[in-house]
């Protein structure tokens, strides 16, 4: 972790069993600071944001697509560009998952190394139909596993209505995959999912 305080980064990600190799594979990098430009009444202000546990989600070409600040309740995510996370790491496995977040996808990938996953910008964002239709045909199984809450359930139904090949999964342990791993451990979450797959 090339960060200002790598021990904070390590302790944050290790709660979810996510190590530096997985973060590197998905182009997640710690940030010590970032700059925002804000316009108020025709005047542009420059805001320099500093802190710990701030992460940049990048594309392989180095373009920043999202900023993740897990300790900031109101603005956990700052979207910089449209991007389907996991799309650059698809490796032609037999099973594809659509998940709520990159963190959930990385937890799932650790549990099932032989899967691929996609994470839209948010559960309310639909992955473009042409794109999902074109890649889904390469997989034997396509599952959707969103958050265990009203918004996640609503989005699951919406996706399944639009994409008939998606099979819904519901993980009823904690709010999402990564929280379930943190609260119950990998083994219990994997056993639960094994019984549904």
mmCIF file of N, CA and C in Angstrom, residues 1-2 6 8-14 16-30 55-58 68 89 102-103 106-107 109:
data_model
loop_
_atom_site.group_PDB
_atom_site.id
_atom_site.type_symbol
_atom_site.label_atom_id
_atom_site.label_comp_id
_atom_site.label_asym_id
_atom_site.label_seq_id
_atom_site.Cartn_x
_atom_site.Cartn_y
_atom_site.Cartn_z
ATOM 1 N N UNK A 1 0.833 -1.190 0.000
ATOM 2 C CA UNK A 1 0.000 0.000 0.000
ATOM 3 C C UNK A 1 0.877 1.252 0.000
ATOM 4 N N UNK A 2 1.056 1.890 -1.140
ATOM 5 C CA UNK A 2 1.892 3.096 -1.174
ATOM 6 C C UNK A 2 1.105 4.303 -0.685
ATOM 7 N N UNK A 6 0.022 3.232 5.579
ATOM 8 C CA UNK A 6 -0.441 1.970 5.002
ATOM 9 C C UNK A 6 -1.073 1.052 6.042
ATOM 10 N N UNK A 8 -3.314 1.852 8.237
ATOM 11 C CA UNK A 8 -4.754 2.153 8.237
ATOM 12 C C UNK A 8 -5.438 1.491 7.053
ATOM 13 N N UNK A 9 -4.774 1.539 5.894
ATOM 14 C CA UNK A 9 -5.335 0.904 4.696
ATOM 15 C C UNK A 9 -5.439 -0.604 4.895
ATOM 16 N N UNK A 10 -4.369 -1.175 5.429
ATOM 17 C CA UNK A 10 -4.344 -2.626 5.629
ATOM 18 C C UNK A 10 -5.438 -3.049 6.606
ATOM 19 N N UNK A 11 -5.591 -2.302 7.702
ATOM 20 C CA UNK A 11 -6.596 -2.704 8.688
ATOM 21 C C UNK A 11 -8.015 -2.529 8.136
ATOM 22 N N UNK A 12 -8.215 -1.532 7.267
ATOM 23 C CA UNK A 12 -9.554 -1.362 6.666
ATOM 24 C C UNK A 12 -9.897 -2.535 5.753
ATOM 25 N N UNK A 13 -9.026 -2.838 4.788
ATOM 26 C CA UNK A 13 -9.347 -3.863 3.789
ATOM 27 C C UNK A 13 -9.293 -5.278 4.364
ATOM 28 N N UNK A 14 -8.440 -5.497 5.359
ATOM 29 C CA UNK A 14 -8.311 -6.860 5.887
ATOM 30 C C UNK A 14 -9.571 -7.317 6.623
ATOM 31 N N UNK A 16 -12.328 -7.262 5.443
ATOM 32 C CA UNK A 16 -13.118 -7.927 4.399
ATOM 33 C C UNK A 16 -12.306 -9.041 3.723
ATOM 34 N N UNK A 17 -11.120 -9.298 4.263
ATOM 35 C CA UNK A 17 -10.272 -10.349 3.686
ATOM 36 C C UNK A 17 -9.677 -9.964 2.341
ATOM 37 N N UNK A 18 -9.619 -8.665 2.054
ATOM 38 C CA UNK A 18 -9.106 -8.202 0.762
ATOM 39 C C UNK A 18 -7.669 -7.735 0.952
ATOM 40 N N UNK A 19 -6.747 -8.332 0.209
ATOM 41 C CA UNK A 19 -5.335 -8.005 0.328
ATOM 42 C C UNK A 19 -4.839 -7.140 -0.816
ATOM 43 N N UNK A 20 -3.552 -6.786 -0.748
ATOM 44 C CA UNK A 20 -2.982 -5.852 -1.724
ATOM 45 C C UNK A 20 -2.999 -6.412 -3.152
ATOM 46 N N UNK A 21 -2.861 -7.715 -3.308
ATOM 47 C CA UNK A 21 -2.868 -8.291 -4.659
ATOM 48 C C UNK A 21 -4.225 -8.103 -5.341
ATOM 49 N N UNK A 22 -5.302 -8.321 -4.576
ATOM 50 C CA UNK A 22 -6.658 -8.127 -5.116
ATOM 51 C C UNK A 22 -6.882 -6.647 -5.449
ATOM 52 N N UNK A 23 -6.446 -5.754 -4.563
ATOM 53 C CA UNK A 23 -6.610 -4.315 -4.805
ATOM 54 C C UNK A 23 -5.838 -3.882 -6.048
ATOM 55 N N UNK A 24 -4.647 -4.398 -6.209
ATOM 56 C CA UNK A 24 -3.852 -4.070 -7.411
ATOM 57 C C UNK A 24 -4.541 -4.572 -8.673
ATOM 58 N N UNK A 25 -5.085 -5.796 -8.602
ATOM 59 C CA UNK A 25 -5.745 -6.395 -9.764
ATOM 60 C C UNK A 25 -6.930 -5.538 -10.234
ATOM 61 N N UNK A 26 -7.638 -4.945 -9.262
ATOM 62 C CA UNK A 26 -8.812 -4.125 -9.598
ATOM 63 C C UNK A 26 -8.501 -2.623 -9.579
ATOM 64 N N UNK A 27 -7.202 -2.282 -9.544
ATOM 65 C CA UNK A 27 -6.753 -0.886 -9.672
ATOM 66 C C UNK A 27 -7.335 0.042 -8.604
ATOM 67 N N UNK A 28 -7.301 -0.431 -7.358
ATOM 68 C CA UNK A 28 -7.713 0.381 -6.217
ATOM 69 C C UNK A 28 -6.446 0.886 -5.543
ATOM 70 N N UNK A 29 -6.357 2.221 -5.388
ATOM 71 C CA UNK A 29 -5.138 2.805 -4.810
ATOM 72 C C UNK A 29 -5.496 3.786 -3.711
ATOM 73 N N UNK A 30 -4.719 3.787 -2.623
ATOM 74 C CA UNK A 30 -4.973 4.765 -1.559
ATOM 75 C C UNK A 30 -4.585 6.172 -2.008
ATOM 76 N N UNK A 55 -9.768 6.197 -1.099
ATOM 77 C CA UNK A 55 -9.277 5.299 -2.153
ATOM 78 C C UNK A 55 -9.752 5.757 -3.521
ATOM 79 N N UNK A 56 -8.864 5.666 -4.475
ATOM 80 C CA UNK A 56 -9.212 5.943 -5.855
ATOM 81 C C UNK A 56 -9.449 4.631 -6.583
ATOM 82 N N UNK A 57 -10.558 4.560 -7.321
ATOM 83 C CA UNK A 57 -10.834 3.415 -8.190
ATOM 84 C C UNK A 57 -10.441 3.853 -9.600
ATOM 85 N N UNK A 58 -9.522 3.140 -10.190
ATOM 86 C CA UNK A 58 -8.952 3.529 -11.477
ATOM 87 C C UNK A 58 -9.236 2.499 -12.561
ATOM 88 N N UNK A 68 -13.612 6.588 -3.209
ATOM 89 C CA UNK A 68 -14.320 5.893 -2.134
ATOM 90 C C UNK A 68 -13.776 6.375 -0.798
ATOM 91 N N UNK A 89 -11.471 -6.715 -16.065
ATOM 92 C CA UNK A 89 -10.855 -7.917 -15.502
ATOM 93 C C UNK A 89 -11.608 -9.202 -15.858
ATOM 94 N N UNK A 102 -17.677 -2.633 -6.009
ATOM 95 C CA UNK A 102 -16.382 -3.253 -6.272
ATOM 96 C C UNK A 102 -15.911 -4.039 -5.048
ATOM 97 N N UNK A 103 -16.136 -3.484 -3.860
ATOM 98 C CA UNK A 103 -15.722 -4.169 -2.618
ATOM 99 C C UNK A 103 -16.442 -5.510 -2.483
ATOM 100 N N UNK A 106 -14.908 -7.939 -4.977
ATOM 101 C CA UNK A 106 -13.609 -8.459 -4.555
ATOM 102 C C UNK A 106 -13.766 -9.530 -3.470
ATOM 103 N N UNK A 107 -14.720 -9.333 -2.558
ATOM 104 C CA UNK A 107 -15.000 -10.359 -1.531
ATOM 105 C C UNK A 107 -15.464 -11.660 -2.190
ATOM 106 N N UNK A 109 -14.910 -12.620 -5.271
ATOM 107 C CA UNK A 109 -13.802 -13.178 -6.068
ATOM 108 C C UNK A 109 -12.826 -13.947 -5.176
#
